[in-house]
Coordinates of C-alpha atoms in Angstrom, one line a residue:
M1 CA 31.2 -16.8 7.5
S2 CA 31.6 -14.1 10.6
D3 CA 29.2 -11.5 11.7
T4 CA 29.2 -8.3 9.8
P5 CA 27.4 -4.9 9.5
Y6 CA 26.1 -6.1 6.2
D7 CA 25.0 -9.4 7.6
D8 CA 23.0 -7.2 10.5
H9 CA 21.6 -4.8 8.0
F10 CA 20.2 -7.9 5.7
V11 CA 18.7 -9.7 8.4
S12 CA 16.6 -6.9 10.1
W13 CA 15.4 -6.0 6.7
F14 CA 14.6 -9.5 5.8
R15 CA 12.4 -9.3 9.1
A16 CA 11.2 -6.0 8.5
V17 CA 9.4 -7.5 5.4
T18 CA 8.1 -10.6 6.4
P19 CA 4.8 -9.1 7.3
Y20 CA 4.1 -7.6 4.0
I21 CA 5.2 -11.3 2.4
N22 CA 2.3 -12.8 4.5
A23 CA -0.1 -10.3 4.0
F24 CA 0.2 -10.2 0.4
R25 CA 0.5 -14.0 -0.3
G26 CA -2.8 -14.9 -2.5
K27 CA -3.6 -11.4 -2.9
T28 CA -4.3 -9.5 -6.5
F29 CA -2.3 -7.0 -7.6
V30 CA -2.9 -5.0 -11.2
I31 CA 0.1 -3.1 -12.3
A32 CA -0.5 -1.1 -15.0
F33 CA 2.7 0.8 -17.3
G34 CA 2.8 2.9 -20.3
G35 CA 5.3 2.5 -23.6
K36 CA 7.4 5.1 -21.5
A37 CA 8.2 2.3 -19.4
I38 CA 8.6 0.0 -21.9
A39 CA 11.4 1.8 -23.8
S40 CA 13.0 2.6 -20.5
E41 CA 16.0 1.1 -19.1
F42 CA 14.6 -0.8 -15.9
I43 CA 12.0 -2.2 -18.0
K44 CA 14.4 -5.7 -17.9
T45 CA 14.8 -5.1 -14.0
L46 CA 10.9 -4.6 -13.6
A47 CA 10.6 -8.0 -15.3
Y48 CA 12.7 -9.2 -12.2
D49 CA 10.7 -7.5 -9.7
V50 CA 7.4 -9.1 -11.1
N51 CA 9.1 -12.4 -11.3
L52 CA 9.4 -11.9 -7.1
L53 CA 6.5 -10.9 -6.8
V54 CA 4.6 -14.0 -8.5
S55 CA 7.3 -16.5 -6.5
L56 CA 5.6 -15.1 -3.5
G57 CA 2.1 -16.1 -4.5
I58 CA 0.6 -12.7 -5.3
R59 CA -1.7 -13.2 -8.3
L60 CA -0.8 -10.5 -11.0
V61 CA -2.3 -8.9 -13.6
L62 CA -0.2 -6.7 -16.1
V63 CA -1.6 -4.4 -18.1
H64 CA 0.6 -2.4 -20.8
G65 CA 0.4 0.5 -23.0
A66 CA 2.4 1.5 -26.4
R67 CA 1.7 5.0 -26.7
P68 CA 5.3 6.4 -27.7
Q69 CA 5.5 3.2 -29.9
I70 CA 2.1 4.2 -31.8
E71 CA 3.4 7.6 -32.3
E72 CA 6.7 6.3 -33.6
E73 CA 4.1 4.2 -36.2
L74 CA 2.2 6.9 -37.2
R75 CA 5.4 8.9 -37.9
E76 CA 6.8 6.1 -40.0
K77 CA 3.6 6.0 -42.2
N78 CA 2.8 10.1 -42.2
I79 CA -0.4 10.0 -40.5
E80 CA -1.1 13.1 -38.1
S81 CA -1.7 11.8 -35.0
K82 CA -4.8 13.4 -33.2
Y83 CA -6.2 13.5 -29.9
H84 CA -9.8 15.1 -28.4
R85 CA -10.3 15.2 -24.7
G86 CA -7.4 12.7 -23.8
Y87 CA -8.0 10.1 -26.1
R88 CA -6.6 9.2 -29.5
V89 CA -8.9 10.0 -32.5
T90 CA -8.3 6.5 -34.2
D91 CA -9.5 6.4 -37.7
A92 CA -8.8 3.0 -39.7
D93 CA -5.1 3.8 -40.7
T94 CA -4.6 4.8 -37.3
L95 CA -6.0 1.8 -36.3
D96 CA -3.7 -0.4 -38.2
C97 CA -0.6 1.4 -36.5
V98 CA -2.1 0.9 -33.2
L99 CA -2.7 -2.7 -33.4
D100 CA 1.2 -3.2 -34.9
A101 CA 2.7 -1.3 -32.1
V102 CA 0.5 -2.9 -29.3
G103 CA 1.4 -6.5 -31.1
S104 CA 4.8 -5.7 -30.9
V105 CA 5.5 -4.5 -27.4
Y106 CA 3.2 -7.2 -25.9
L107 CA 5.8 -9.6 -27.8
E108 CA 8.7 -7.7 -26.0
I109 CA 7.3 -7.9 -22.8
E110 CA 6.1 -11.6 -23.0
A111 CA 10.0 -12.3 -24.0
M112 CA 10.8 -10.4 -21.1
L113 CA 8.8 -12.6 -18.8
S114 CA 9.9 -15.6 -20.0
Q115 CA 13.8 -15.2 -19.8
G116 CA 15.5 -17.5 -17.6
L117 CA 18.8 -16.9 -17.5
P118 CA 21.7 -18.1 -15.2
N119 CA 22.8 -15.5 -12.9
T120 CA 19.6 -13.6 -13.0
P121 CA 17.3 -13.2 -10.7
M122 CA 14.8 -15.2 -13.4
A123 CA 17.1 -18.0 -12.8
N124 CA 14.8 -21.2 -13.0
S125 CA 11.4 -19.3 -13.2
R126 CA 8.6 -20.5 -14.7
I127 CA 6.3 -17.9 -15.2
R128 CA 3.1 -18.4 -17.5
V129 CA 2.1 -15.8 -19.3
I130 CA -1.6 -15.7 -20.4
G131 CA -3.0 -13.3 -22.6
G132 CA -6.7 -13.3 -24.1
N133 CA -10.1 -11.8 -24.9
F134 CA -10.8 -10.7 -21.3
I135 CA -11.6 -7.5 -21.9
T136 CA -14.8 -6.1 -24.1
G137 CA -14.3 -2.4 -25.8
Q138 CA -17.1 -0.3 -27.0
P139 CA -17.0 2.7 -29.1
I140 CA -16.9 6.1 -27.9
G141 CA -18.6 7.4 -30.7
V142 CA -19.2 11.3 -31.3
L143 CA -17.5 13.6 -28.7
D144 CA -18.3 17.3 -29.6
G145 CA -18.7 16.9 -33.1
I146 CA -15.9 14.6 -33.7
D147 CA -15.9 11.2 -34.4
M148 CA -13.5 8.8 -32.7
H149 CA -14.1 6.2 -34.9
Y150 CA -12.2 3.1 -33.2
A151 CA -11.6 4.9 -29.9
G152 CA -13.0 2.8 -27.0
K153 CA -13.9 2.4 -23.6
V154 CA -14.2 -0.7 -21.8
R155 CA -17.7 -2.6 -22.1
K156 CA -17.1 -5.6 -19.9
V157 CA -14.3 -7.4 -17.9
D158 CA -13.8 -11.4 -17.8
S159 CA -13.3 -11.4 -14.2
E160 CA -14.3 -15.2 -13.8
G161 CA -11.7 -15.8 -16.9
I162 CA -9.1 -13.9 -15.4
N163 CA -9.6 -15.1 -11.7
A164 CA -9.3 -18.6 -13.2
Q165 CA -5.9 -18.0 -15.0
L166 CA -4.7 -16.2 -11.6
G167 CA -6.0 -19.6 -9.5
L168 CA -3.5 -21.6 -12.0
G169 CA -0.7 -19.2 -11.0
N170 CA -0.6 -17.7 -14.1
I171 CA 0.3 -14.0 -15.0
V172 CA -2.4 -12.4 -17.0
L173 CA -0.8 -9.8 -19.7
L174 CA -3.1 -7.4 -21.2
N175 CA -3.1 -4.8 -23.6
C176 CA -5.1 -1.4 -24.7
E177 CA -6.9 -2.8 -27.5
G178 CA -10.7 -4.4 -26.9
P179 CA -13.1 -6.4 -29.3
S180 CA -16.5 -6.0 -29.5
P181 CA -19.1 -8.2 -29.8
T182 CA -19.8 -7.1 -33.3
G183 CA -15.9 -8.2 -34.2
E184 CA -14.4 -4.8 -34.2
I185 CA -11.5 -3.7 -32.4
F186 CA -11.3 -0.8 -30.1
N187 CA -8.1 1.3 -29.2
L188 CA -8.7 1.8 -25.5
Q189 CA -6.4 3.8 -22.7
M190 CA -4.4 1.6 -20.8
E191 CA -5.0 3.4 -17.6
E192 CA -8.7 2.9 -17.8
V193 CA -8.1 -0.6 -19.0
A194 CA -5.9 -1.3 -15.3
E195 CA -8.8 0.6 -13.2
A196 CA -11.8 -1.3 -14.9
I197 CA -9.8 -4.7 -14.1
A198 CA -8.9 -3.8 -10.7
S199 CA -12.8 -2.5 -9.6
S200 CA -13.9 -5.8 -11.3
L201 CA -11.6 -8.1 -9.5
K202 CA -11.8 -6.2 -6.3
A203 CA -8.0 -6.0 -6.6
D204 CA -5.9 -5.7 -3.4
K205 CA -3.6 -3.0 -4.9
L206 CA -3.8 -1.2 -8.5
V207 CA 0.0 0.1 -9.3
Y208 CA 0.7 2.5 -12.1
L209 CA 4.4 3.2 -13.0
T210 CA 4.2 7.3 -14.1
D211 CA 6.8 9.1 -15.8
S212 CA 6.7 11.0 -12.1
R213 CA 7.6 9.6 -8.8
G214 CA 4.5 10.3 -7.6
V215 CA 1.9 13.0 -7.0
T216 CA 3.3 16.5 -5.5
D217 CA 2.4 19.2 -4.4
K218 CA 2.7 22.8 -5.8
A219 CA 6.3 23.2 -4.8
G220 CA 7.1 19.9 -5.9
E221 CA 7.1 17.7 -2.4
L222 CA 5.9 14.4 -2.7
L223 CA 2.8 13.5 -1.4
D224 CA 3.1 10.0 0.2
A225 CA -0.4 9.4 0.8
M226 CA -4.0 10.8 0.0
T227 CA -7.4 9.8 0.3
A228 CA -9.8 9.7 -2.9
D229 CA -11.4 12.8 -1.9
E230 CA -8.3 15.0 -1.0
A231 CA -7.0 13.3 -4.6
S232 CA -10.1 14.4 -6.2
Q233 CA -9.5 17.7 -4.7
L234 CA -6.0 18.3 -5.9
L235 CA -7.0 17.6 -9.6
R236 CA -9.2 20.4 -9.7
D237 CA -6.8 23.1 -9.9
A238 CA -3.1 21.1 -10.2
D239 CA -1.6 22.6 -13.5
W240 CA 1.8 21.5 -12.0
L241 CA 1.2 18.0 -12.1
T242 CA 2.9 15.6 -15.1
T243 CA 0.8 14.4 -18.1
D244 CA 1.1 11.0 -16.7
I245 CA -0.1 11.8 -13.4
I246 CA -3.2 14.2 -15.0
R247 CA -4.2 10.5 -16.7
Y248 CA -4.0 8.7 -13.9
L249 CA -4.7 10.1 -10.8
P250 CA -8.6 10.5 -12.0
C251 CA -8.7 6.5 -12.5
A252 CA -7.1 6.0 -9.0
V253 CA -9.6 7.6 -7.6
R254 CA -12.8 6.0 -9.4
A255 CA -10.9 2.7 -8.5
S256 CA -10.6 3.2 -4.7
R257 CA -13.9 4.4 -4.7
A258 CA -15.2 1.1 -6.6
G259 CA -13.5 -1.2 -3.7
V260 CA -9.8 -1.5 -4.5
G261 CA -8.2 -1.9 -1.7
R262 CA -4.3 0.5 -2.6
V263 CA -4.0 2.4 -5.7
H264 CA -0.2 3.1 -5.8
V265 CA 1.3 6.3 -8.4
I266 CA 5.0 5.5 -8.4
G267 CA 7.6 6.3 -11.1
F268 CA 9.1 3.6 -13.4
A269 CA 12.4 5.6 -13.6
Q270 CA 14.1 4.0 -10.3
D271 CA 15.4 0.7 -9.8
G272 CA 13.6 -1.4 -7.5
A273 CA 11.0 1.1 -7.1
L274 CA 8.1 -1.4 -7.3
L275 CA 9.4 -3.3 -4.2
R276 CA 10.4 -0.3 -2.5
E277 CA 7.1 1.0 -2.5
L278 CA 5.0 -2.5 -1.7
F279 CA 7.6 -3.9 1.1
T280 CA 8.5 -0.6 2.9
H281 CA 6.8 1.7 5.2
D282 CA 7.5 4.9 3.8
G283 CA 7.2 3.5 0.0
V284 CA 8.7 5.8 -2.8
G285 CA 5.7 7.1 -4.5
T286 CA 1.6 8.0 -3.6
V287 CA -0.6 5.7 -2.4
V288 CA -4.5 6.7 -2.8
T289 CA -6.7 5.0 -0.5
R290 CA -10.5 5.7 -0.1
E291 CA -9.8 6.5 3.6
S292 CA -6.7 7.0 6.1
L293 CA -4.1 4.4 5.6
E294 CA -4.1 4.7 9.3
N295 CA -6.7 2.6 11.2
I296 CA -6.8 2.4 14.9
R297 CA -9.5 -0.2 16.5
E298 CA -10.1 -2.6 19.4
A299 CA -8.1 -5.4 19.2
K300 CA -9.7 -9.0 18.5
P301 CA -8.1 -12.9 19.4
D302 CA -6.9 -13.1 15.7
D303 CA -4.5 -10.2 16.5
I304 CA -2.8 -11.9 19.4
A305 CA 0.1 -13.5 17.3
A306 CA 0.7 -10.1 15.7
L307 CA 0.7 -8.6 18.9
I308 CA 3.4 -10.6 20.5
A309 CA 5.7 -10.2 17.4
L310 CA 5.3 -6.3 18.4
I311 CA 5.9 -6.0 21.9
E312 CA 8.0 -9.0 22.4
P313 CA 11.4 -7.4 21.3
M314 CA 10.5 -4.7 23.8
E315 CA 9.8 -7.3 26.8
Q316 CA 13.1 -8.8 25.9
E317 CA 14.6 -5.4 26.2
G318 CA 12.8 -4.7 29.5
I319 CA 10.8 -1.3 28.5
L320 CA 7.6 -3.4 28.9
V321 CA 6.8 -6.4 31.6
H322 CA 6.3 -10.0 29.8
R323 CA 3.0 -10.9 29.1
P324 CA 2.7 -14.4 28.5
R325 CA 0.5 -15.4 25.3
E326 CA -2.0 -17.0 27.8
L327 CA -2.6 -13.8 29.5
L328 CA -2.9 -11.7 26.2
E329 CA -5.7 -14.1 25.0
R330 CA -7.5 -13.3 28.6
E331 CA -7.0 -9.5 28.3
I332 CA -6.9 -9.0 24.4
E333 CA -10.3 -6.6 24.7
Q334 CA -8.6 -4.4 27.0
F335 CA -6.1 -3.9 23.9
S336 CA -6.5 -1.0 20.6
I337 CA -4.2 -1.2 18.2
M338 CA -2.6 1.3 15.3
L339 CA -2.8 -0.8 11.7
H340 CA -0.6 1.0 8.7
D341 CA -1.5 -0.3 5.3
G342 CA -3.0 -3.7 7.3
I343 CA 0.2 -4.2 9.2
I344 CA -0.3 -3.9 13.1
V345 CA 2.7 -1.3 14.1
G346 CA 1.3 0.1 17.7
C347 CA -0.6 -1.2 20.3
A348 CA -2.0 -0.1 24.4
A349 CA -4.3 -1.3 26.8
L350 CA -7.0 0.1 29.4
Y351 CA -7.2 -1.8 32.2
Q352 CA -10.1 -0.5 34.9
H353 CA -9.0 -1.0 38.3
S354 CA -12.1 1.2 40.3
A355 CA -15.2 3.1 38.9
E356 CA -13.3 6.2 38.4
E357 CA -9.6 5.0 37.8
A358 CA -7.4 3.0 35.0
E359 CA -4.6 2.1 34.1
L360 CA -2.7 3.1 30.7
A361 CA -0.6 0.3 30.1
C362 CA 1.5 -1.6 27.4
L363 CA 2.0 1.7 25.0
A364 CA 4.1 0.3 22.0
V365 CA 4.8 1.4 18.9
N366 CA 7.2 -0.5 16.2
P367 CA 10.5 1.7 16.0
D368 CA 10.3 2.1 12.5
H369 CA 7.0 3.8 12.5
R370 CA 7.5 6.1 16.0
E371 CA 8.4 9.2 14.1
W372 CA 4.4 9.3 12.7
G373 CA 3.0 10.4 16.0
Y374 CA 1.3 6.8 16.4
G375 CA 2.0 6.8 20.4
E376 CA -0.1 10.0 20.7
Q377 CA -2.7 8.4 18.4
L378 CA -3.3 5.3 20.6
M379 CA -2.9 7.3 23.9
E380 CA -5.7 9.7 22.6
R381 CA -7.8 6.6 21.6
I382 CA -7.4 5.4 25.2
F383 CA -8.7 8.5 26.9
R384 CA -11.6 8.0 24.5
R385 CA -12.4 4.7 26.1
A386 CA -11.4 5.9 29.4
K387 CA -13.7 8.8 29.7
K388 CA -16.9 7.2 28.0
A389 CA -16.1 4.5 30.8
G390 CA -16.4 7.0 33.6
I391 CA -13.0 7.1 34.2
K392 CA -11.8 10.7 36.1
R393 CA -7.8 9.4 36.6
L394 CA -5.6 7.4 34.7
F395 CA -2.1 6.5 35.8
V396 CA 1.1 4.5 34.0
L397 CA 3.8 2.9 35.0
T398 CA 7.3 3.3 33.1
T399 CA 10.8 2.6 33.2
R400 CA 12.0 4.9 30.1
T401 CA 9.5 7.0 28.8
E402 CA 8.5 9.6 31.7
H403 CA 9.3 12.6 29.8
W404 CA 7.2 11.7 27.2
F405 CA 4.1 11.3 29.3
V406 CA 4.9 14.0 31.3
E407 CA 4.9 16.6 28.2
R408 CA 1.5 14.9 27.4
G409 CA -0.3 16.4 30.4
F410 CA 0.8 13.4 33.3
K411 CA 2.3 14.1 36.5
L412 CA 4.8 12.1 39.0
G413 CA 3.1 10.4 41.8
T414 CA 4.2 7.9 44.3
V415 CA 3.5 4.4 44.4
D416 CA 1.2 5.2 47.5
D417 CA -0.8 6.8 45.2
L418 CA -1.7 3.8 42.9
P419 CA -4.7 1.4 43.6
A420 CA -4.6 -1.0 46.5
A421 CA -4.5 -3.8 44.1
K422 CA -2.1 -2.5 41.9
K423 CA 0.1 -1.1 44.6
E424 CA 0.3 -4.4 46.2
M425 CA 1.3 -5.8 42.6
Y426 CA 3.9 -3.4 42.2
N427 CA 7.2 -4.6 40.9
Y428 CA 10.0 -2.9 43.2
Q429 CA 12.9 -4.6 41.3
R430 CA 11.9 -3.0 38.2
R431 CA 11.3 0.5 40.1
S432 CA 8.8 2.1 37.4
K433 CA 7.8 5.4 37.5
V434 CA 4.3 6.3 38.1
L435 CA 2.5 9.1 36.8
F436 CA -0.9 10.6 36.6
K437 CA -3.4 12.5 34.6
T438 CA -7.2 13.9 35.7
L439 CA -9.7 13.3 32.5

């Protein structure tokens, strides 16, 4: 087959997702979706995407709701649907409708995940779907004088049992019913079940599939990332948010604070949204984290392989001077790195040449992440390290980014202005520009 632009796009895309594949293998994800998602046209492709995640070695817990299906059951039996504080008032007759609807939906999802039709992404798949009494429920009781009957909350999660099934490579599929030690069954909220499971397992990710593309601001613009504190603040006055978001976002905040790595809020009405959210830098929804997604820290020996993968393409282009692995191993403590969602996307190094003079070197950012200002953040990190070490002047050598440094306060100098040792090592064939900045 001859090379085509499509081939190039596929290869570059496949290489771009490789860090995520490596990072996610063996991790635990909880994916929660309500009855609206199940009734949508995208439920079949969601099953395909779940199959793909399992094939990549991701440990999956699926939690489903059935609110519209329950409403349909109630309408057919002429039973009034009642809510209080967002919870369904669940008397005995209502509970019968809940059990019928939830059971039907559970079997539908199980059938979707069991298909192995030729010429589909499920071909030759062997997904084992396991349910069970992993959730124990308890009654809400009486709220504001209203008896909630069989409406309940999560009492306990059997995380040991769930982990045992995940360790066998099984998908754990759970619904919004919670039996109690007394043998009663309580109607739980799907979003709270997912929150409790993710928190108990200390899951790496909790994903809510909603009727909205994610959390938006008042102008309708998508908020691609929020800390738990920012999300909590938003909820105090956010009458523009959809019903799903108002229900799910408090759970996302609590889960983040309880130790869940990332909570993603994305729309189900977009084919492939789950994969795009998980395997691309920009994503398609909102991610809620306890702390900011961006993290700068000093490099460690374990980072060397990822550091080489970052700078090697720029060395091949001649943008950076080649640094052999042995050199990086000796000098790794000189580097600071920028991570986004746990992936190294940028680096910079500080080399001290005298008591008051040092070099800013190997400032590099992955091309797909340059619009986020990571280069400037890394430079500021080096400035702080240099000032702490008592450095008065920084210099940098560059062949391509002279103007970028000038715009940030560096001034053009000459080779003769370099420290003696660095001057002796200057590569006249590269003809790098020499720039200085007084701190």
